[in-house]
Every structure is written in structure tokens, then in C-alpha cells.
Short mmCIF file of C-alpha atoms (C1' of nucleotides) in Angstrom, two decimals:
data_model
loop_
_atom_site.label_atom_id
_atom_site.label_comp_id
_atom_site.label_asym_id
_atom_site.label_seq_id
_atom_site.Cartn_x
_atom_site.Cartn_y
_atom_site.Cartn_z
CA MET A 28 0.27 -0.17 0.37
CA GLU A 29 2.77 1.71 1.01
CA GLN A 30 3.95 1.76 -3.10
CA LEU A 31 0.51 2.51 -3.94
CA ILE A 32 0.79 5.92 -2.35
CA ASN A 33 4.59 6.47 -3.54
CA TYR A 34 3.64 6.07 -6.96
CA ILE A 35 0.15 8.07 -6.53
CA GLU A 36 3.14 10.74 -4.58
CA GLU A 37 5.15 10.99 -7.61
CA PHE A 38 2.65 12.51 -9.40
CA VAL A 39 0.70 15.12 -6.95
CA LYS A 40 1.12 14.87 -2.61
CA LEU A 41 -2.32 13.19 -1.27
CA ASP A 42 -3.64 14.58 2.15
CA ASP A 43 -4.37 12.10 4.87
CA ASP A 44 -8.48 12.17 4.35
CA ALA A 45 -6.92 10.29 0.53
CA LYS A 46 -4.36 8.36 1.56
CA ALA A 47 -7.15 6.82 4.40
CA ALA A 48 -10.13 6.29 1.35
CA LEU A 49 -7.34 4.41 -0.26
CA HIS A 50 -6.84 2.28 2.18
CA GLU A 51 -10.46 1.31 2.58
CA LEU A 52 -11.08 1.51 -1.57
CA THR A 53 -8.79 -1.02 -2.79
CA GLU A 54 -8.04 -4.82 -2.05
CA MET A 55 -4.32 -6.25 -1.40
CA GLU A 56 -4.45 -9.68 -4.66
CA HIS A 57 -1.72 -12.56 -4.48
CA PHE A 58 -1.81 -14.38 -8.21
CA SER A 59 0.80 -17.56 -7.92
CA LYS A 60 3.06 -18.63 -11.50
CA ASN A 61 0.72 -18.93 -14.29
CA LYS A 62 -3.13 -18.44 -12.40
CA TYR A 63 -5.29 -15.77 -15.12
CA ILE A 64 -6.26 -12.49 -13.47
CA LEU A 65 -8.32 -11.82 -16.52
CA GLU A 66 -9.19 -14.21 -19.23
CA PRO A 67 -11.51 -14.01 -22.69
CA GLY A 68 -15.37 -12.98 -21.61
CA GLN A 69 -14.61 -11.78 -18.52
CA ARG A 70 -15.36 -8.10 -17.90
CA CYS A 71 -12.65 -5.96 -16.74
CA ASN A 72 -14.51 -3.99 -13.66
CA LYS A 73 -10.94 -2.84 -12.02
CA ILE A 74 -7.40 -1.73 -12.54
CA TRP A 75 -4.54 -3.07 -10.34
CA PHE A 76 -1.32 -1.61 -9.41
CA LEU A 77 1.36 -4.57 -9.79
CA LYS A 78 3.38 -4.82 -6.57
CA ARG A 79 5.66 -7.25 -6.76
CA GLY A 80 5.82 -9.95 -9.58
CA MET A 81 5.60 -9.57 -13.26
CA VAL A 82 2.20 -9.55 -15.41
CA ARG A 83 1.74 -10.63 -18.68
CA LYS A 84 -0.81 -9.37 -21.09
CA PHE A 85 -1.46 -11.67 -24.29
CA TYR A 86 -4.97 -12.85 -26.43
CA LEU A 87 -5.19 -15.09 -28.97
CA ASN A 88 -4.57 -15.07 -33.66
CA ASP A 89 -5.37 -17.83 -34.56
CA GLY A 90 -3.97 -19.87 -31.82
CA GLN A 91 -0.97 -18.30 -31.40
CA GLU A 92 -0.54 -16.23 -28.44
CA GLU A 93 0.76 -12.42 -28.75
CA THR A 94 1.94 -11.23 -26.13
CA VAL A 95 0.92 -7.54 -26.01
CA TRP A 96 2.99 -6.12 -22.57
CA ILE A 97 4.34 -7.33 -19.64
CA HIS A 98 4.23 -4.90 -16.16
CA THR A 99 6.99 -5.54 -13.79
CA GLU A 100 7.12 -4.19 -10.24
CA ASN A 101 4.89 -1.01 -9.39
CA GLN A 102 3.09 0.03 -12.81
CA THR A 103 -0.18 -0.12 -12.85
CA PHE A 104 -1.98 -2.16 -15.88
CA THR A 105 -5.40 -3.18 -16.88
CA SER A 106 -7.46 -4.42 -19.49
CA LEU A 107 -8.10 -1.15 -21.24
CA GLU A 108 -10.48 -1.55 -24.23
CA SER A 109 -12.91 -3.92 -21.46
CA TYR A 110 -12.53 -1.62 -19.11
CA ALA A 111 -12.89 1.59 -20.84
CA GLN A 112 -16.27 0.13 -22.62
CA ASN A 113 -17.37 -2.41 -20.41
CA THR A 114 -17.28 -4.79 -22.44
CA PRO A 115 -15.91 -8.33 -22.44
CA SER A 116 -12.48 -9.12 -22.67
CA LYS A 117 -10.12 -10.02 -25.43
CA GLU A 118 -7.33 -10.56 -23.28
CA TYR A 119 -5.69 -12.28 -21.24
CA LEU A 120 -3.99 -11.50 -18.04
CA GLN A 121 -1.59 -13.52 -16.22
CA ALA A 122 0.70 -13.59 -13.29
CA CYS A 123 4.27 -14.77 -14.87
CA GLU A 124 5.51 -14.85 -11.41
CA ASP A 125 3.96 -15.16 -8.04
CA SER A 126 2.74 -11.48 -8.07
CA GLU A 127 0.94 -9.14 -5.93
CA LEU A 128 -1.59 -7.09 -6.06
CA ILE A 129 -3.23 -3.46 -5.29
CA CYS A 130 -6.49 -3.53 -7.07
CA ILE A 131 -9.86 -0.90 -7.11
CA THR A 132 -12.77 -1.52 -8.49
CA LYS A 133 -14.63 0.43 -10.98
CA GLY A 134 -17.00 1.69 -8.80
CA ASN A 135 -14.42 2.10 -5.73
CA SER A 136 -12.51 4.82 -8.30
CA GLU A 137 -15.70 6.50 -8.56
CA LYS A 138 -16.02 7.14 -5.01
CA LEU A 139 -12.57 8.61 -4.99
CA ALA A 140 -13.62 11.21 -7.62
CA GLU A 141 -14.48 13.21 -4.95
CA PHE A 142 -10.86 13.65 -3.92
CA PRO A 143 -9.43 16.38 -5.94
CA LYS A 144 -5.88 15.50 -5.87
CA ILE A 145 -6.84 11.64 -6.33
CA VAL A 146 -8.24 12.68 -9.65
CA ALA A 147 -5.40 14.84 -10.62
CA PHE A 148 -3.26 12.09 -10.22
CA VAL A 149 -5.80 10.20 -12.59
CA ASN A 150 -5.66 12.65 -15.23
CA ALA A 151 -1.70 13.22 -15.05
CA MET A 152 -1.82 9.06 -15.26
CA MET A 153 -3.61 9.37 -18.45
CA GLY A 154 -1.86 12.01 -19.38
CA ARG A 155 1.33 9.87 -19.09
CA GLU A 156 -0.27 6.81 -20.79
CA PHE A 157 -1.16 8.18 -24.14
CA ALA A 158 1.89 9.54 -24.06
CA ASN A 159 3.26 6.41 -23.51
CA ILE A 160 1.39 4.79 -25.98
CA ASP A 161 2.20 7.52 -28.60
CA LYS A 162 5.76 6.91 -28.30
CA HIS A 163 5.93 3.13 -28.03
CA THR A 164 3.00 2.91 -31.58
CA LYS A 165 5.25 5.00 -33.20
CA ALA A 166 9.25 3.63 -32.19
CA LEU A 167 6.95 -0.67 -32.82
CA ASN A 168 5.92 0.61 -35.81
CA GLN A 169 9.03 1.44 -37.80
CA ARG A 170 12.76 0.07 -36.47
CA ASP A 171 14.18 -3.03 -37.60
CA ALA A 172 14.13 -5.97 -34.79
CA LYS A 173 17.37 -4.10 -33.58
CA GLY A 174 16.36 -0.69 -33.31
CA LYS A 175 13.52 -2.56 -31.50
CA TYR A 176 14.85 -4.46 -29.27
CA GLU A 177 16.86 -1.53 -28.87
CA TYR A 178 13.83 0.55 -27.67
CA LEU A 179 12.44 -2.45 -25.34
CA ARG A 180 15.74 -2.01 -23.40
CA GLU A 181 15.57 2.17 -22.64
CA ILE A 182 12.10 1.96 -21.60
CA ALA A 183 11.80 -1.09 -20.33
CA PRO A 184 15.22 -2.89 -19.14
CA GLU A 185 13.55 -4.40 -16.08
CA LEU A 186 11.29 -7.15 -18.75
CA LEU A 187 13.88 -7.49 -20.72
CA LYS A 188 15.68 -9.33 -18.10
CA ARG A 189 13.08 -11.33 -16.18
CA ALA A 190 10.92 -12.05 -19.28
CA LYS A 191 11.27 -15.48 -21.54
CA LEU A 192 12.27 -14.53 -25.03
CA GLY A 193 9.64 -16.21 -26.54
CA HIS A 194 7.82 -13.39 -25.10
CA ILE A 195 9.86 -11.15 -25.91
CA ALA A 196 9.69 -11.77 -29.31
CA SER A 197 6.19 -11.67 -29.81
CA ILE A 198 6.26 -8.22 -27.98
CA ILE A 199 8.10 -6.58 -31.11
CA GLY A 200 6.71 -8.78 -33.74
CA VAL A 201 9.89 -10.74 -34.77
CA SER A 202 10.51 -14.40 -34.43
CA ARG A 203 12.43 -15.91 -31.08
CA GLU A 204 15.68 -16.81 -32.96
CA THR A 205 15.78 -13.32 -34.39
CA VAL A 206 15.97 -12.63 -30.65
CA SER A 207 18.21 -14.69 -29.82
CA ARG A 208 21.12 -13.48 -32.76
CA ILE A 209 20.08 -9.83 -30.83
CA ARG A 210 21.18 -11.20 -27.98
CA LYS A 211 24.03 -12.76 -29.02
CA ALA A 212 25.63 -9.93 -31.50
CA MET B 9 -22.19 22.79 -36.02
CA GLU B 10 -25.23 21.40 -36.79
CA GLN B 11 -22.08 18.05 -38.54
CA LEU B 12 -20.37 18.20 -34.46
CA ILE B 13 -24.33 18.38 -32.62
CA ASN B 14 -25.56 14.80 -34.41
CA TYR B 15 -21.87 13.58 -34.20
CA ILE B 16 -22.43 14.14 -30.50
CA GLU B 17 -26.48 12.55 -30.04
CA GLU B 18 -24.45 9.34 -31.32
CA PHE B 19 -23.64 8.98 -27.92
CA VAL B 20 -25.47 10.74 -25.73
CA LYS B 21 -29.03 12.88 -26.70
CA LEU B 22 -28.62 17.04 -25.42
CA ASP B 23 -30.84 19.02 -23.76
CA ASP B 24 -30.82 22.84 -25.97
CA ASP B 25 -28.24 23.98 -22.51
CA ALA B 26 -25.84 22.16 -23.81
CA LYS B 27 -26.59 22.89 -27.39
CA ALA B 28 -26.64 26.50 -26.85
CA ALA B 29 -23.43 26.26 -24.56
CA LEU B 30 -21.28 24.14 -27.49
CA HIS B 31 -22.63 27.12 -29.82
CA GLU B 32 -20.10 29.35 -27.94
CA LEU B 33 -17.56 27.87 -26.79
CA THR B 34 -16.66 26.52 -30.04
CA GLU B 35 -15.06 28.39 -33.26
CA MET B 36 -14.81 27.63 -37.08
CA GLU B 37 -11.78 27.13 -38.13
CA HIS B 38 -10.33 27.69 -42.06
CA PHE B 39 -7.49 26.08 -43.74
CA SER B 40 -6.97 25.75 -47.18
CA LYS B 41 -4.91 22.95 -49.19
CA ASN B 42 -1.36 22.36 -47.53
CA LYS B 43 -1.84 24.86 -44.53
CA TYR B 44 -0.29 23.39 -41.54
CA ILE B 45 -2.97 23.16 -38.86
CA LEU B 46 -0.15 22.80 -35.87
CA GLU B 47 3.53 22.46 -36.42
CA PRO B 48 5.85 21.15 -33.76
CA GLY B 49 7.36 23.02 -30.86
CA GLN B 50 3.62 24.85 -30.47
CA ARG B 51 1.34 23.65 -27.36
CA CYS B 52 -1.55 21.66 -29.05
CA ASN B 53 -4.84 23.46 -26.50
CA LYS B 54 -7.50 22.78 -28.68
CA ILE B 55 -9.59 19.39 -29.78
CA TRP B 56 -10.97 20.04 -33.70
CA PHE B 57 -14.31 18.06 -35.19
CA LEU B 58 -13.13 17.80 -39.39
CA LYS B 59 -16.50 18.80 -40.54
CA ARG B 60 -15.43 18.83 -44.86
CA GLY B 61 -11.57 18.39 -45.93
CA MET B 62 -8.91 16.25 -44.92
CA VAL B 63 -6.38 16.51 -42.00
CA ARG B 64 -2.60 14.48 -42.09
CA LYS B 65 -0.97 13.74 -38.72
CA PHE B 66 2.84 13.06 -39.07
CA TYR B 67 5.66 13.67 -37.42
CA LEU B 68 9.42 13.80 -39.09
CA ASN B 69 12.14 11.84 -38.08
CA ASP B 70 15.47 11.62 -39.48
CA GLY B 71 14.02 14.30 -41.85
CA GLN B 72 11.55 11.62 -42.90
CA GLU B 73 8.11 12.57 -43.35
CA GLU B 74 6.02 9.39 -41.18
CA THR B 75 1.84 9.69 -41.71
CA VAL B 76 0.63 8.25 -38.67
CA TRP B 77 -3.35 8.94 -39.69
CA ILE B 78 -5.38 10.70 -41.55
CA HIS B 79 -8.48 11.96 -40.78
CA THR B 80 -11.85 12.59 -42.97
CA GLU B 81 -15.24 13.94 -42.18
CA ASN B 82 -16.87 13.66 -39.08
CA GLN B 83 -13.86 12.87 -36.84
CA THR B 84 -12.25 14.65 -33.88
CA PHE B 85 -8.79 14.74 -33.52
CA THR B 86 -5.98 16.46 -31.77
CA SER B 87 -2.29 16.13 -31.33
CA LEU B 88 -2.63 13.68 -28.05
CA GLU B 89 0.21 14.12 -26.36
CA SER B 90 1.10 17.65 -26.33
CA TYR B 91 -3.29 18.78 -25.35
CA ALA B 92 -2.61 15.69 -22.87
CA GLN B 93 0.99 16.05 -21.35
CA ASN B 94 1.04 20.12 -22.13
CA THR B 95 4.07 19.40 -24.16
CA PRO B 96 4.84 21.23 -27.59
CA SER B 97 4.13 19.00 -30.08
CA LYS B 98 6.30 17.04 -31.97
CA GLU B 99 3.93 16.47 -35.40
CA TYR B 100 2.26 17.93 -37.55
CA LEU B 101 -1.33 18.86 -38.53
CA GLN B 102 -2.03 19.62 -42.14
CA ALA B 103 -4.57 20.30 -44.28
CA CYS B 104 -4.17 17.84 -46.70
CA GLU B 105 -7.76 18.85 -48.44
CA ASP B 106 -9.27 22.66 -47.91
CA SER B 107 -11.31 22.09 -44.42
CA GLU B 108 -13.83 23.19 -42.54
CA LEU B 109 -12.47 22.88 -38.59
CA ILE B 110 -14.79 23.28 -35.58
CA CYS B 111 -12.55 23.33 -32.55
CA ILE B 112 -12.58 23.66 -28.75
CA THR B 113 -9.79 25.20 -26.89
CA LYS B 114 -8.98 23.28 -23.50
CA GLY B 115 -10.63 25.92 -21.51
CA ASN B 116 -13.55 26.55 -23.20
CA SER B 117 -14.21 22.07 -22.20
CA GLU B 118 -13.77 22.64 -18.64
CA LYS B 119 -16.21 25.13 -19.28
CA LEU B 120 -18.89 22.75 -20.98
CA ALA B 121 -17.93 20.09 -17.56
CA GLU B 122 -20.33 21.24 -16.24
CA PHE B 123 -23.00 20.03 -18.94
CA PRO B 124 -23.13 15.55 -17.29
CA LYS B 125 -23.75 14.82 -20.61
CA ILE B 126 -20.84 16.21 -22.65
CA VAL B 127 -19.75 14.65 -20.45
CA ALA B 128 -20.96 11.65 -20.10
CA PHE B 129 -20.17 12.19 -24.40
CA VAL B 130 -15.96 13.27 -23.40
CA ASN B 131 -15.98 9.47 -21.83
CA ALA B 132 -18.24 7.83 -24.11
CA MET B 133 -15.75 8.62 -27.08
CA MET B 134 -12.49 8.88 -24.98
CA GLY B 135 -13.52 4.86 -24.18
CA ARG B 136 -14.20 4.75 -27.86
CA GLU B 137 -10.82 5.92 -29.03
CA PHE B 138 -8.93 3.67 -26.42
CA ALA B 139 -10.99 0.90 -28.01
CA ASN B 140 -9.55 1.71 -31.38
CA ILE B 141 -5.62 2.15 -30.55
CA ASP B 142 -5.84 -1.10 -28.89
CA LYS B 143 -7.02 -2.70 -32.55
CA HIS B 144 -5.61 -0.75 -34.49
CA THR B 145 -2.39 -1.68 -32.40
CA LYS B 146 -2.56 -4.45 -32.77
CA ALA B 147 -3.76 -5.15 -36.44
CA LEU B 148 -0.48 -3.31 -37.69
CA ASN B 149 1.55 -4.47 -35.58
CA GLN B 150 1.04 -8.33 -36.29
CA ARG B 151 -0.34 -8.94 -40.08
CA ASP B 152 1.84 -8.22 -42.98
CA ALA B 153 1.36 -5.68 -45.75
CA LYS B 154 -1.53 -6.81 -47.74
CA GLY B 155 -2.93 -7.61 -44.39
CA LYS B 156 -2.81 -4.51 -43.25
CA TYR B 157 -3.49 -2.32 -46.22
CA GLU B 158 -6.62 -4.17 -45.76
CA TYR B 159 -8.09 -3.67 -42.34
CA LEU B 160 -7.19 0.42 -43.56
CA ARG B 161 -10.03 -0.41 -45.80
CA GLU B 162 -11.75 -2.05 -43.47
CA ILE B 163 -12.07 0.76 -41.11
CA ALA B 164 -10.69 3.93 -42.95
CA PRO B 165 -12.65 3.39 -47.15
CA GLU B 166 -12.70 7.38 -47.35
CA LEU B 167 -9.04 7.78 -46.22
CA LEU B 168 -8.06 4.61 -48.50
CA LYS B 169 -9.92 6.37 -51.44
CA ARG B 170 -8.46 9.93 -50.66
CA ALA B 171 -5.46 10.16 -49.53
CA LYS B 172 -1.99 10.19 -51.25
CA LEU B 173 -0.82 6.52 -51.94
CA GLY B 174 2.82 7.58 -50.00
CA HIS B 175 1.15 8.58 -47.36
CA ILE B 176 -0.70 6.03 -46.93
CA ALA B 177 2.01 3.57 -47.29
CA SER B 178 3.86 5.85 -44.70
CA ILE B 179 0.45 4.73 -41.88
CA ILE B 180 1.35 0.87 -43.19
CA GLY B 181 4.97 1.13 -42.90
CA VAL B 182 5.38 -0.20 -46.22
CA SER B 183 7.30 1.14 -49.10
CA ARG B 184 5.10 2.88 -52.44
CA GLU B 185 5.59 -0.13 -54.49
CA THR B 186 4.82 -2.30 -52.09
CA VAL B 187 1.17 -0.34 -51.91
CA SER B 188 1.08 0.48 -55.42
CA ARG B 189 1.64 -3.01 -55.80
CA ILE B 190 -1.26 -4.71 -53.65
CA ARG B 191 -3.84 -2.18 -55.81
CA LYS B 192 -2.54 -3.60 -58.75
CA ALA B 193 -2.89 -7.60 -57.65
"C1'" DA C 23 -1.95 24.58 -73.73
"C1'" DT C 24 2.53 23.26 -72.77
"C1'" DA C 25 6.61 23.22 -69.54
"C1'" DA C 26 7.22 21.81 -65.03
"C1'" DT C 27 6.78 18.78 -61.00
"C1'" DT C 28 5.00 15.51 -58.39
"C1'" DT C 29 3.28 11.10 -58.06
"C1'" DT C 30 2.71 6.83 -59.31
"C1'" DG C 31 3.32 1.96 -61.75
"C1'" DT C 32 6.49 -2.29 -63.41
"C1'" DG C 33 10.59 -4.69 -63.79
"C1'" DA C 34 15.05 -6.59 -61.72
"C1'" DT C 35 17.68 -7.16 -57.46
"C1'" DC C 36 19.07 -7.34 -52.66
"C1'" DT C 37 18.16 -7.91 -47.68
"C1'" DA C 38 16.54 -9.01 -42.74
"C1'" DC C 39 14.22 -11.60 -41.42
"C1'" DA C 40 10.72 -15.93 -41.25
"C1'" DT C 41 11.13 -20.55 -41.47
"C1'" DC C 42 12.79 -25.31 -40.44
"C1'" DA C 43 15.14 -29.08 -38.08
"C1'" DA C 44 18.44 -30.34 -34.49
"C1'" DA C 45 21.42 -29.70 -30.88
"C1'" DA C 46 22.24 -27.69 -25.60
"C1'" DG C 47 20.69 -25.45 -22.08
"C1'" DA C 48 17.51 -24.75 -17.75
"C1'" DA C 49 13.30 -25.63 -15.84
"C1'" DA C 50 10.54 -28.23 -13.33
"C1'" DA C 51 8.68 -33.34 -12.30
"C1'" DC C 52 8.82 -37.98 -10.75
"C1'" DG D 13 19.98 -37.41 -9.22
"C1'" DT D 14 17.49 -38.95 -13.68
"C1'" DT D 15 13.82 -38.34 -16.93
"C1'" DT D 16 10.82 -35.24 -19.11
"C1'" DT D 17 9.56 -31.33 -20.65
"C1'" DC D 18 10.37 -26.39 -21.68
"C1'" DT D 19 12.81 -23.20 -23.77
"C1'" DT D 20 17.15 -21.20 -25.95
"C1'" DT D 21 20.26 -21.66 -29.82
"C1'" DT D 22 22.94 -21.99 -33.02
"C1'" DG D 23 22.83 -22.85 -38.98
"C1'" DA D 24 21.07 -24.44 -43.25
"C1'" DT D 25 17.34 -21.99 -46.79
"C1'" DG D 26 13.65 -19.88 -48.08
"C1'" DT D 27 10.32 -15.62 -49.08
"C1'" DA D 28 8.68 -11.15 -48.46
"C1'" DG D 29 9.20 -6.52 -49.03
"C1'" DA D 30 12.74 -3.40 -49.19
"C1'" DT D 31 15.46 -0.57 -52.76
"C1'" DC D 32 17.12 1.14 -57.22
"C1'" DA D 33 15.59 3.22 -61.88
"C1'" DC D 34 13.69 4.38 -64.68
"C1'" DA D 35 9.00 5.07 -67.77
"C1'" DA D 36 3.98 6.42 -67.35
"C1'" DA D 37 0.80 9.72 -65.90
"C1'" DA D 38 -1.45 12.75 -62.84
"C1'" DT D 39 -1.12 17.55 -61.22
"C1'" DT D 40 0.21 22.15 -60.26
"C1'" DA D 41 2.46 26.39 -62.56
"C1'" DT D 42 2.88 28.69 -66.53
#
DNA sequence: ATAATTTTGTGATCTACATCAAAAGAAAAC
DNA sequence: GTTTTCTTTTGATGTAGATCACAAAATTAT
């Protein structure tokens, strides 16, 4: 919990009321390795903060797993499409290590909206998310295999260290063999 | 203006007060062909609705223009990163045909926030935007050249008809020659 | 209309990366 | 600690699409 507050306070300073509300309106969850946090068909009505562990977001395309992203400690994640539109998810969220999460439901998130500081945080975080998606899409869309791998190293070195090579290959859209060769070089 | 109201009313029904506020707080803009609506370095503090014409979003990478997207009638657009984070834009927004726009500044957008219906609209639209970005990224990241072109045909047939071949090639990240060959086949 | 410029089309090559195959290494199960 | 299974490495081969070079067509300017 302290971690989540620290994370929020990178954006805005919280007063005690807001902190208390956070304590009250969030929950801890634990998922052991390989367990699913969300599966296709479920409506995603939570946002999670990853306290410890690693979580992979992927979907099936023609039976093949396509890894979208892998989150590491101190990041927030959700199945955005499902959450934002209240539709059944097409994605899996899976713990790829034993993971501890702090979650907040959509309903509780609305209750938190009465704290201006928390609203300011959400806006700032969304702004940052937008910017990241933007940057990210541009980077992965145009570079060659090496360039994409280097981009991952820049923005998510932890992911590169801990995730399986095959999952990394899938994120940047190249074959496992190519990632292996990039690493050797 | 009627067009913008119709567009909003696809999401939520507006009462007369909200419509009046929209009239008051939005402005018409006109840009002739090839004129810039936004240039790098400027802070983007507006969201536009494209009433007539076509607008291209692109940036320079190593001196090369990389086209991000081309908007056609009845779409809203902005330079998201700059708007959301209040930072200087890295992108150009350029009219690729004579274009009529309806714009709303960030300040006026905040004033409109007192109309719950308009807030509901913004949320619904944002939700849709998120979902689209998601879909879009997945589609363009994984398919081959033909598949990407077909995806564009699905979601933006108007763009495909009216935009320059070179710009289309840039959006999907393939060479102009390849797009020409896809079209011939 | 005519010339200049820009955009698109077509063939010939080249290359980055996929795919196939099989071995080596690590992790999980027993 | 051995076996089984999963993951990564390494080499050989194939291919989609890039790049180059120029021709045809379409726009734009004069």
C-alpha cells in the first residue's frame, strides 16, 4: 500500500483523508505463477497496481499467443478496451511470477473521484499513458528488429531481464530466433 | 455545427442548454490545402472536429515524414501527447484538402464539463478511442503488408480513396511500391 | 495549352528476417 | 538425482518486401 501511495505522490501530494480513502477502497490480491488474473469473456472492472511480480497481457490470434506487454513492479495495468467500454475482454492477464497486486474496482474508483488530488493524479497518469502509447506505437511500428529490441531496453529494461525470450519476441513482433541472435551479437 | 451535434448525439442526447453552450464555446476554423493546423514546438490546446476536408498527422524521423494517420469528415482529432501533457508538439497537423474545422480550446472544454451529458459524451468517446487504438495497434503490428492494407480498407475506406498513396504507405509502414503492387493485384 | 513538377506504376535486384531442423541448456516433475 | 518437458541457441534455406532505376500518369504552375 505504501508503494501505491509513493507512486501516486510522484504525481501529486496526498492529504491524510485521501490516503485513508485509498486504504479503504482498495484491495490486495495474490496470484501465483501462471494463474490468470483476467480471461477472455470476462468484463474487466478493475485497475491493478503491481506491487510484486510480473504480469503478462496477451491474446490469441489464430491459436497463437500474441504478447501485448509485460508489466513489472510499480506499474498500473488493466484490460483497457474492456474497462473503458465495459465489454467482454479479448485479452488474458496472467501472472508470470508469483505476484501481489493492489486493485481498485470501477465503482470504488468513482468514489475516489471526490478527492481532487486523486482526480488530478488520474488525469496526470492518463496523460502519461497517452504519451507512452504514442511513443511506443511509433517506435515499434517503424524500427528494424534490433531497433525495437533496443527501444525495449530503453523503456523497460526490467522486462527484458526477466521475461521469457519468446514473450519478448512476441511483443516486438519478431521470431524467437531473431531475438536470440540480437542478444548474441 | 449541426454536424458536431449529430456526432455527439450518437453517444448521448443533448438538451438545449448543452447545445447553446456548444455554440458559444466552439469556433469555426478554415485551412486551405497544405496549410498547417499545428506545427512542432507549439503546444496543442485544442480538440478539432473535422466538418469538411482531410487532415494528416505526421512527424519527422531523420528528415523523413512518417504519417501517423489521416482524418476525414466527422472525426475528432488533436495532437494527443501535447494536449494531454501540455508539452510542445512533436507532430504536424496539416490540411491535405481545403478543410473546415470546429475547434474547442482546453479552457472552454473545462467549462463544458458542467454539462453532465457532455461529460458522458467525452467519456464515451474516450472509451471508443482507447478501444480503437488498441485494435489498431494490434492489427498494424502483426499482419503482412496486404493484411494491413485490408485492415485500412475495413476501418477507413474513405482515407484509402482520397489520401495519397505515399501517405497510405507510410501509415502502414511499407514502401510506396508495395502499396502500388497490392492495389494492382 | 504547354512545361515543370509531383506522384504512381513496373521490373530487376538485394536483404533482413522468417521458417525449418536439430542440438544444447534450463527448469519442472518425478 | 534422473528423466521429462520447455526454452534458447545455432545453422541452413526461403521469401516478403525494401531498394534502385526508370517510365507513365497525373497535378500544378506558367
